[in-house]
Amino acid sequence: LTSRDEMEDCNWLDVDVIDTTDLDTNIANLRHNAFTVNPILLKDMEELIVTGRRAVDRSTLLFREGNIFGYCHAPSHVAM
């Protein structure tokens, strides 16, 4: 896709895509283990299973483009 108009004219698949690349999943060198170490991901999965809501209606997700969503959280380098 080369322009915003082309993107808006696309017929997106009926699939919710959740981009997890921004989640910090390499805690204590446990690679590929996001389900057991990331409460943000677990909360979203719980909301999906319990309510059956699509990505656009879940509380922890932000719309990116098309049918792609990402998690609403601060980057891992930000400390409180």
Short mmCIF file of C-alpha atoms in Angstrom, two decimals:
data_model
loop_
_atom_site.label_atom_id
_atom_site.label_comp_id
_atom_site.label_asym_id
_atom_site.label_seq_id
_atom_site.Cartn_x
_atom_site.Cartn_y
_atom_site.Cartn_z
CA LEU A 1 0.00 0.00 0.00
CA THR A 2 1.43 3.32 -1.02
CA SER A 3 -1.13 5.86 0.12
CA ARG A 4 -3.70 6.42 2.85
CA ASP A 5 -6.49 6.25 0.25
CA GLU A 6 -5.34 2.79 -0.87
CA MET A 7 -5.23 1.64 2.76
CA GLU A 8 -8.77 2.89 3.43
CA ASP A 9 -10.05 1.13 0.28
CA CYS A 10 -8.64 -2.25 1.37
CA ASN A 11 -10.92 -5.08 2.35
CA TRP A 12 -9.27 -6.28 5.55
CA LEU A 13 -9.65 -9.90 6.61
CA ASP A 14 -12.02 -10.60 9.50
CA VAL A 15 -9.05 -11.20 11.80
CA ASP A 16 -7.76 -9.09 14.69
CA VAL A 17 -3.97 -8.69 14.54
CA ILE A 18 -2.31 -7.83 17.85
CA ASP A 19 1.23 -6.49 17.48
CA THR A 20 3.26 -7.59 20.51
CA THR A 21 6.67 -6.33 19.35
CA ASP A 22 6.64 -3.51 21.95
CA LEU A 23 6.05 -5.83 24.90
CA ASP A 24 9.08 -6.60 27.03
CA THR A 25 9.08 -10.42 26.93
CA ASN A 26 12.70 -11.27 27.67
CA ILE A 27 12.50 -11.08 31.44
CA ALA A 28 15.24 -13.11 33.16
CA ASN A 29 16.35 -14.42 29.75
CA LEU A 30 13.11 -16.40 29.27
CA ARG A 31 12.68 -15.79 25.55
CA HIS A 32 9.33 -16.58 23.87
CA ASN A 33 7.61 -16.81 27.23
CA ALA A 34 5.35 -13.75 27.12
CA PHE A 35 2.26 -15.54 28.46
CA THR A 36 3.77 -16.31 31.85
CA VAL A 37 5.67 -13.08 32.43
CA ASN A 38 3.55 -10.28 30.98
CA PRO A 39 0.41 -9.26 32.89
CA ILE A 40 -0.70 -6.93 30.06
CA LEU A 41 -0.95 -9.85 27.65
CA LEU A 42 -2.66 -12.05 30.24
CA LYS A 43 -5.25 -9.36 31.04
CA ASP A 44 -6.07 -8.98 27.34
CA MET A 45 -6.40 -12.74 26.85
CA GLU A 46 -8.68 -12.93 29.89
CA GLU A 47 -10.88 -10.14 28.50
CA LEU A 48 -11.05 -11.90 25.12
CA ILE A 49 -12.00 -15.27 26.64
CA VAL A 50 -14.47 -13.94 29.24
CA THR A 51 -16.25 -11.30 27.13
CA GLY A 52 -15.61 -12.50 23.57
CA ARG A 53 -14.98 -8.88 22.51
CA ARG A 54 -13.12 -8.09 19.31
CA ALA A 55 -9.86 -6.12 19.54
CA VAL A 56 -11.55 -2.79 18.76
CA ASP A 57 -13.73 -3.17 21.88
CA ARG A 58 -11.10 -4.37 24.38
CA SER A 59 -9.77 -1.97 27.02
CA THR A 60 -6.02 -2.67 26.75
CA LEU A 61 -5.61 -2.22 22.98
CA LEU A 62 -4.95 0.78 20.75
CA PHE A 63 -5.91 0.95 17.08
CA ARG A 64 -2.95 1.26 14.69
CA GLU A 65 -4.23 0.78 11.15
CA GLY A 66 -6.50 -1.55 9.21
CA ASN A 67 -7.07 -4.54 11.48
CA ILE A 68 -3.84 -4.09 13.49
CA PHE A 69 -3.87 -3.20 17.19
CA GLY A 70 -1.18 -2.77 19.83
CA TYR A 71 -1.06 -2.77 23.61
CA CYS A 72 -1.54 0.46 25.54
CA HIS A 73 1.41 0.62 27.92
CA ALA A 74 4.56 2.59 28.64
CA PRO A 75 7.76 1.35 26.99
CA SER A 76 9.90 -0.95 29.12
CA HIS A 77 12.65 1.70 29.51
CA VAL A 78 10.26 4.08 31.33
CA ALA A 79 10.43 3.69 35.12
CA MET A 80 7.86 4.98 37.55
#
